[in-house]
Coordinates of C-alpha atoms and ligand atoms in Angstrom, one line a residue:
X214 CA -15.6 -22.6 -42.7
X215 CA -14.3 -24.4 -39.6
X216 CA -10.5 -24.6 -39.9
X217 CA -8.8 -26.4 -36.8
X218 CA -6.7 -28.9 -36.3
X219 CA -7.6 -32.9 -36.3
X220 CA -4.5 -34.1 -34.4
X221 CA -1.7 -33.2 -31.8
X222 CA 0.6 -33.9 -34.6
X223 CA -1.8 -31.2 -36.7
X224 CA -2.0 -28.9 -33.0
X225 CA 2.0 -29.0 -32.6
X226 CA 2.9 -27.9 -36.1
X227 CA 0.2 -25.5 -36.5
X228 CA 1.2 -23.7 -33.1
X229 CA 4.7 -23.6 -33.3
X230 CA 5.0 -20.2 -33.2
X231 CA 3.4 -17.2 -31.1
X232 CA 2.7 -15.8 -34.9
X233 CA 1.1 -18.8 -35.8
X234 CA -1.4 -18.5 -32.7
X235 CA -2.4 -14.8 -33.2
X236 CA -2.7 -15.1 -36.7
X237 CA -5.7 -18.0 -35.8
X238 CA -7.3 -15.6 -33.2
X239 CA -7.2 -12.5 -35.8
X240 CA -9.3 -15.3 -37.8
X241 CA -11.4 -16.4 -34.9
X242 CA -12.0 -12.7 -33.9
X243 CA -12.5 -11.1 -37.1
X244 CA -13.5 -13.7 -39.9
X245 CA -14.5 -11.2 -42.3
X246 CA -11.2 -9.3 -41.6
X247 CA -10.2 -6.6 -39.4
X248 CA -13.1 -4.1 -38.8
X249 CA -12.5 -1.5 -35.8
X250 CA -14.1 -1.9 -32.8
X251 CA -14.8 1.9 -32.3
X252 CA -15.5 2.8 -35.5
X253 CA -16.2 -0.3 -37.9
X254 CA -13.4 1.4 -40.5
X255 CA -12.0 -1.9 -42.4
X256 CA -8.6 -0.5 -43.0
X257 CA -5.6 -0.6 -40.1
X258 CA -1.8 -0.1 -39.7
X259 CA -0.3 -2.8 -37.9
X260 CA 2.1 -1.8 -35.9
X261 CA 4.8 -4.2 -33.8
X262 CA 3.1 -6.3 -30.9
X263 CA 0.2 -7.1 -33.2
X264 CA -1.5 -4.2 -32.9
X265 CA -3.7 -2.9 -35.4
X266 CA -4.2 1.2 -35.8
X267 CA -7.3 2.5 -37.5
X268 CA -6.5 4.7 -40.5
X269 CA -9.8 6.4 -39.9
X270 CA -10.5 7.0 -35.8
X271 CA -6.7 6.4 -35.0
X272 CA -7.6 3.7 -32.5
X273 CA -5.4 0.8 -31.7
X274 CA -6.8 -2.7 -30.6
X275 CA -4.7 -6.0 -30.6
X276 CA -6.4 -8.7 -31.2
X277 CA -6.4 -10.0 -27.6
X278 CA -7.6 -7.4 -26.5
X279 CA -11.0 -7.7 -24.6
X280 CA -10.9 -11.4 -24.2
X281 CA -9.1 -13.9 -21.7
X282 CA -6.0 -13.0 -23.5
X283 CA -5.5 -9.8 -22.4
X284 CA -2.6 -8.6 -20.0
X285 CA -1.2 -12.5 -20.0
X286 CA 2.4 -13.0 -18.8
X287 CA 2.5 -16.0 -20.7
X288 CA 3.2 -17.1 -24.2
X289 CA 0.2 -18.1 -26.6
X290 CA 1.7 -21.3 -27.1
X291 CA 0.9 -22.1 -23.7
X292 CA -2.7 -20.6 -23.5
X293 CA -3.3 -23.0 -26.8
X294 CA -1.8 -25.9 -24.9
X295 CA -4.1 -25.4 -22.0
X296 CA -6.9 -25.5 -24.1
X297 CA -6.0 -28.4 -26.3
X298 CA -5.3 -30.6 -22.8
X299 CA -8.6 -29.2 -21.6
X300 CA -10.7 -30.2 -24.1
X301 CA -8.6 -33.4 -24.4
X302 CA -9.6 -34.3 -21.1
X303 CA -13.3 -35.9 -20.8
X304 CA -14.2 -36.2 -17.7
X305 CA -12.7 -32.4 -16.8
X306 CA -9.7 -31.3 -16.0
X307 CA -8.0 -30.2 -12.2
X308 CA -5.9 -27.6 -11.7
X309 CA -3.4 -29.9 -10.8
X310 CA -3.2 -31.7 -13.6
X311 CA -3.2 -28.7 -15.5
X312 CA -0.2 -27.2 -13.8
X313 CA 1.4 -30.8 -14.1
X314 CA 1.2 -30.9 -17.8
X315 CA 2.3 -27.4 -18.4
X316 CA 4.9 -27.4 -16.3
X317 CA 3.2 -23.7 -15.3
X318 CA 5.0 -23.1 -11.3
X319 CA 2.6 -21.8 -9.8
X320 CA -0.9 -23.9 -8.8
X321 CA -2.6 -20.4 -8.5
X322 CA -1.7 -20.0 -12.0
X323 CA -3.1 -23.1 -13.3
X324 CA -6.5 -22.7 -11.4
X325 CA -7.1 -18.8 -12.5
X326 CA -6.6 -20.4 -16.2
X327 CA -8.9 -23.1 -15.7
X328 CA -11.3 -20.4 -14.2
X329 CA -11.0 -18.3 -17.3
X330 CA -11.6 -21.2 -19.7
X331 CA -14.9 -21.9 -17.7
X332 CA -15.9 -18.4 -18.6
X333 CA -15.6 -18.8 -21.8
X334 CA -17.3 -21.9 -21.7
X335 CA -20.2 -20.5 -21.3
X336 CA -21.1 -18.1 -24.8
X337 CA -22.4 -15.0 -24.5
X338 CA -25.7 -14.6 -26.0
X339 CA -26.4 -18.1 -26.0
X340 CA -29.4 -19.6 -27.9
X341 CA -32.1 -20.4 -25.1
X342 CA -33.4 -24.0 -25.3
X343 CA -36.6 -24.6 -27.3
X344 CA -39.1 -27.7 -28.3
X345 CA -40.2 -29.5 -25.2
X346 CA -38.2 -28.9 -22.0
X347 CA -38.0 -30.9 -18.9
X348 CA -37.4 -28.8 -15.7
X349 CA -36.6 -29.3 -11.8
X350 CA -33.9 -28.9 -9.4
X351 CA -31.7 -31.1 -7.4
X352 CA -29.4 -29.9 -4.2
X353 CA -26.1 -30.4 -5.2
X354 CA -23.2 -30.8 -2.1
X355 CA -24.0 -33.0 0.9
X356 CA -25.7 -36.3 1.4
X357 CA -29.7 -35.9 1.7
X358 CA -32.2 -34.7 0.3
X359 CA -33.8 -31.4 1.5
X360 CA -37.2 -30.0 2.0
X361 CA -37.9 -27.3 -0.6
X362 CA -38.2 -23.5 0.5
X363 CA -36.2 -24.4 3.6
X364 CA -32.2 -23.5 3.7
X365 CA -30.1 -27.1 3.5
X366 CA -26.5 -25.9 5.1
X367 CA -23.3 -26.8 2.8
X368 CA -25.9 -27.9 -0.6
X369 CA -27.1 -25.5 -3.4
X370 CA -29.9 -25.4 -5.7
X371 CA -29.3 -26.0 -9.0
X372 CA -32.0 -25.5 -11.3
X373 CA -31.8 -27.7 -14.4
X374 CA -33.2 -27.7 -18.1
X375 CA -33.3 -30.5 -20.6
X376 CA -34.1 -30.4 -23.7
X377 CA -36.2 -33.5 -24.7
X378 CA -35.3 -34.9 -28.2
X379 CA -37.3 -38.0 -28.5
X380 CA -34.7 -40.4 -28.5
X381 CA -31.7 -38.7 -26.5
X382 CA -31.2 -35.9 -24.7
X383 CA -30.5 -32.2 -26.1
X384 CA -29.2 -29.4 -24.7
X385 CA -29.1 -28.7 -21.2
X386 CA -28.4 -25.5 -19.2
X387 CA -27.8 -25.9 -15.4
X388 CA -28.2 -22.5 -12.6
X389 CA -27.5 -22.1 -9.0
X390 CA -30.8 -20.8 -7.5
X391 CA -30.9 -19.2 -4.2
X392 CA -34.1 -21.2 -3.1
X393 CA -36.6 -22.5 -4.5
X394 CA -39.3 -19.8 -5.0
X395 CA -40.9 -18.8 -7.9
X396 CA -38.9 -15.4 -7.6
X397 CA -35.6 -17.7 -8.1
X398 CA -36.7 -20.1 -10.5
X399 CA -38.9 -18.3 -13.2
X400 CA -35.6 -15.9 -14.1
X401 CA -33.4 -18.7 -15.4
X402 CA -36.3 -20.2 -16.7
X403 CA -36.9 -17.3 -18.7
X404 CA -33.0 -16.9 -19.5
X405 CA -32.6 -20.9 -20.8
X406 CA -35.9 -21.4 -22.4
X407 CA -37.4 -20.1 -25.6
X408 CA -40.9 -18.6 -25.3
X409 CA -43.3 -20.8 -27.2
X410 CA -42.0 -24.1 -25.9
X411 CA -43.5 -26.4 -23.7
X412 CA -42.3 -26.8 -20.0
X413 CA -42.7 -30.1 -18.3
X414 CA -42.5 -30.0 -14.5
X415 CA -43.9 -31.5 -11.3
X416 CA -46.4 -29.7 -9.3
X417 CA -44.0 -27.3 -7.7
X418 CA -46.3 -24.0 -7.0
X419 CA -43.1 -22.4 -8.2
X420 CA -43.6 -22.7 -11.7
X421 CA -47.5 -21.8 -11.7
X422 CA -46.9 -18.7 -13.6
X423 CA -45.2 -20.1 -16.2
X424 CA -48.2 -20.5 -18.2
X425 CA -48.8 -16.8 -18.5
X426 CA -45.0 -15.8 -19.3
X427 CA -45.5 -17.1 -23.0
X428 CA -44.5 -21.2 -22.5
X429 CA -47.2 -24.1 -22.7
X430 CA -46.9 -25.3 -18.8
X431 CA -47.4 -29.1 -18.5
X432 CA -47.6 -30.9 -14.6
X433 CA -46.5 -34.2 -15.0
X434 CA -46.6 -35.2 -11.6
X435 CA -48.0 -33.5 -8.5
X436 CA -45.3 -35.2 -6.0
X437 CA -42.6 -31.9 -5.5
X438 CA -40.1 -32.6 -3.0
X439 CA -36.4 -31.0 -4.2
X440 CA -33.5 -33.4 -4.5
X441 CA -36.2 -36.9 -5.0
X442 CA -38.1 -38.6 -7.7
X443 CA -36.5 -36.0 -10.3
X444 CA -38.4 -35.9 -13.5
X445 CA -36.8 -38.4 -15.3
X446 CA -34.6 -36.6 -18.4
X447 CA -33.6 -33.9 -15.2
X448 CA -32.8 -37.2 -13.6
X449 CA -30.5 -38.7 -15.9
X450 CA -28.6 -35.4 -16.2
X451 CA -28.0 -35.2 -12.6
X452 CA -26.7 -38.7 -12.5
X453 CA -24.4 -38.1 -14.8
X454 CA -22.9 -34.5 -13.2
X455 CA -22.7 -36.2 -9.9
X456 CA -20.7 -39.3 -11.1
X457 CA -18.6 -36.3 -13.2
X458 CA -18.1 -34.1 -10.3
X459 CA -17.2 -37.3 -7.8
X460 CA -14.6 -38.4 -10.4
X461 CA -12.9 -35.0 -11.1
X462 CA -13.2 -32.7 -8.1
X463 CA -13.6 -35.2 -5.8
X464 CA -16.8 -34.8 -4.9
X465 CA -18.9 -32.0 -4.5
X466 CA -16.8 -28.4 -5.0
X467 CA -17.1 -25.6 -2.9
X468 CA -20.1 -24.1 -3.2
X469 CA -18.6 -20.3 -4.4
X470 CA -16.8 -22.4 -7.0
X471 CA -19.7 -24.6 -8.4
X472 CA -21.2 -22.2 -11.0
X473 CA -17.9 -22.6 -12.7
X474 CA -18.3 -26.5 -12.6
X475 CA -21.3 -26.1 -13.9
X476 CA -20.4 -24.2 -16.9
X477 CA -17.7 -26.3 -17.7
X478 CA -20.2 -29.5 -17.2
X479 CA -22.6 -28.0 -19.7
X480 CA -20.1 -27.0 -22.1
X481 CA -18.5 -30.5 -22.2
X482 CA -22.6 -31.6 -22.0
X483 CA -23.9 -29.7 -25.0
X484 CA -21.1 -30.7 -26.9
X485 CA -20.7 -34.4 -26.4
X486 CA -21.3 -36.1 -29.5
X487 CA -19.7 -33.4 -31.6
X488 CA -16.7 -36.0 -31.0
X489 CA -13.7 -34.3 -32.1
X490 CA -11.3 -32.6 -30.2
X491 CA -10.7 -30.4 -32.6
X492 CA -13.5 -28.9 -32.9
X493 CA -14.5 -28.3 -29.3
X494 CA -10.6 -26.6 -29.3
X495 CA -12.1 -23.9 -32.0
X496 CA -15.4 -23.6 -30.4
X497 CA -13.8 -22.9 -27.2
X498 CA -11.0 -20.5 -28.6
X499 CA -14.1 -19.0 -30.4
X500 CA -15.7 -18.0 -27.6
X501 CA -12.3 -17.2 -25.4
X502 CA -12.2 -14.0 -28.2
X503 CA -15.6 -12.9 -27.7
X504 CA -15.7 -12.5 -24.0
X505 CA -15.0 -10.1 -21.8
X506 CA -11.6 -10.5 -19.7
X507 CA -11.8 -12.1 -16.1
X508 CA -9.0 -11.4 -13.5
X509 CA -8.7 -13.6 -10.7
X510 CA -9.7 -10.8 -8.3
X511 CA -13.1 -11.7 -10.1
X512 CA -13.4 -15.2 -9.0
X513 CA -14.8 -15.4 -5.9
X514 CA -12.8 -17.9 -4.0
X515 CA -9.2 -18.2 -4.3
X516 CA -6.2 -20.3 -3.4
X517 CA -8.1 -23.8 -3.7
X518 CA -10.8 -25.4 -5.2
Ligands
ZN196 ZN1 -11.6 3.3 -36.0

């Protein structure tokens, strides 16, 4: 059962309170109902602050804690209201415009949030991509084209998988990749695709061992030079993160800040056609009580993006 709300009408009553948002989180975390985290017991106090005490182990756990939630200086309400303007916002979101809408002080403030979302973005334990898949990489940052295996200053490789669905295109999963040796590219390959499915790529002697790591390898074209003549799914994709990138960060981010971009791009990606704003609010509040927490200390980078 996904409950959420259809409108910001729906959103402003639902939310009204900080009650209101915990009580949706204790659903989100626990949808079965409370169970201890050290002990699995099914029965708790609750004790003022929202925090629940095992009858059993005696250990106390509020339901924020372990996610992005934890040790915020700010409301719920807000939190929520970040999210809903975040997932409001197609083409992505700046920390700017974040802090505009909030009415948060501090721009620092706004971009750690924005951070944190992005890591939530991105689910743990994620099904790996399956069926036929499309694979190559494209230099992401600067203006040319670069020669694969060599260095190209200010760009990074970004391997990308696609999911080939016949008439559209599924799923995709995008990874920074230090170069483009098979040493960098068969690990994500092996972290974004299903064994048992078929791999399309070019000739690239990088992906020569796929065959005989469990995936049906096919070469569909012996022409391998990184950043041109993209496969043509991989293409598409990358047309449509550039255009996405150019019209929300202004171009090309900071390198140490593009692995967030890139979760957030295939978040917004893989969810595109489920429509309703809704719904990518519960998804993303789903996975926001599932993750670990972040601190800004953990985001490399800092004071700008
Ligand atoms: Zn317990």
């Amino acid at each position: 059962m996904e409950d959420y709300p259809r409108t910001v009408l729906e959103f402003e009553q639902r939310f009204a309170t900080e009650q209101a948002c915990r009580d949706y989180l204790v659903k989100l975390r626990w949808p079965d109902g409370y169970s201890c985290p050290r002990c699995g017991y099914r029965q708790a106090w609750m004790m003022k602050r929202d925090l629940y005490w095992c009858q059993q182990c005696n250990y106390q756990v509020s339901v924020t804690a372990g996610t992005i939630f934890q040790d915020r200086r700010k409301p719920l309400q807000l939190w929520f209201r970040a999210i809903w303007y975040v997932v409001s916002q197609k083409n992505g979101v700046s920390a700017l415009g974040l802090q505009r809408v909030l009415g948060i002080g501090s721009y620092r403030t706004a971009w750690a949030w924005l951070h944190k979302l992005r890591c939530a973005m991105v689910r743990p334990g994620r099904e790996r991509l399956s069926g036929i898949v499309e694979v190559d990489e494209t230099y992401i940052g600067g203006q040319k084209s670069g020669k694969r295996g060599r260095g190209a200053a200010g760009k990074t490789l970004v391997l990308v998988a696609v999911e080939d669905k016949g008439e559209h295109l599924g799923r995709i999963r995008l990874h920074p990749v230090a170069d483009a040796s098979a040493d960098s590219l068969i690990p994500p390959v092996e972290d974004s695709v299903e064994k048992g499915s078929v791999i399309r790529t070019d000739g690239w002697r990088g992906y020569a061992s796929l065959s005989s790591r469990g995936y049906k390898h096919t070469v569909v074209r012996q022409e391998a030079e990184v950043g041109k003549n993209l496969l043509p799914l991989v293409n598409r994709v990358v047309a449509l993160l550039k255009r996405w990138l150019q019209g929300t960060h202004q171009g090309a981010p900071r390198a140490s800040h593009l692995d967030y971009y890139l979760d957030e791009f295939t978040f917004r990606f893989n969810r595109r056609t489920s429509g309703s704003r809704g719904k990518l609010f519960y998804r993303l509040l789903q996975q926001a009580v599932v993750i670990p927490p972040t601190t800004v200390h953990d985001i490399r980078g800092g004071s700008s993006s």
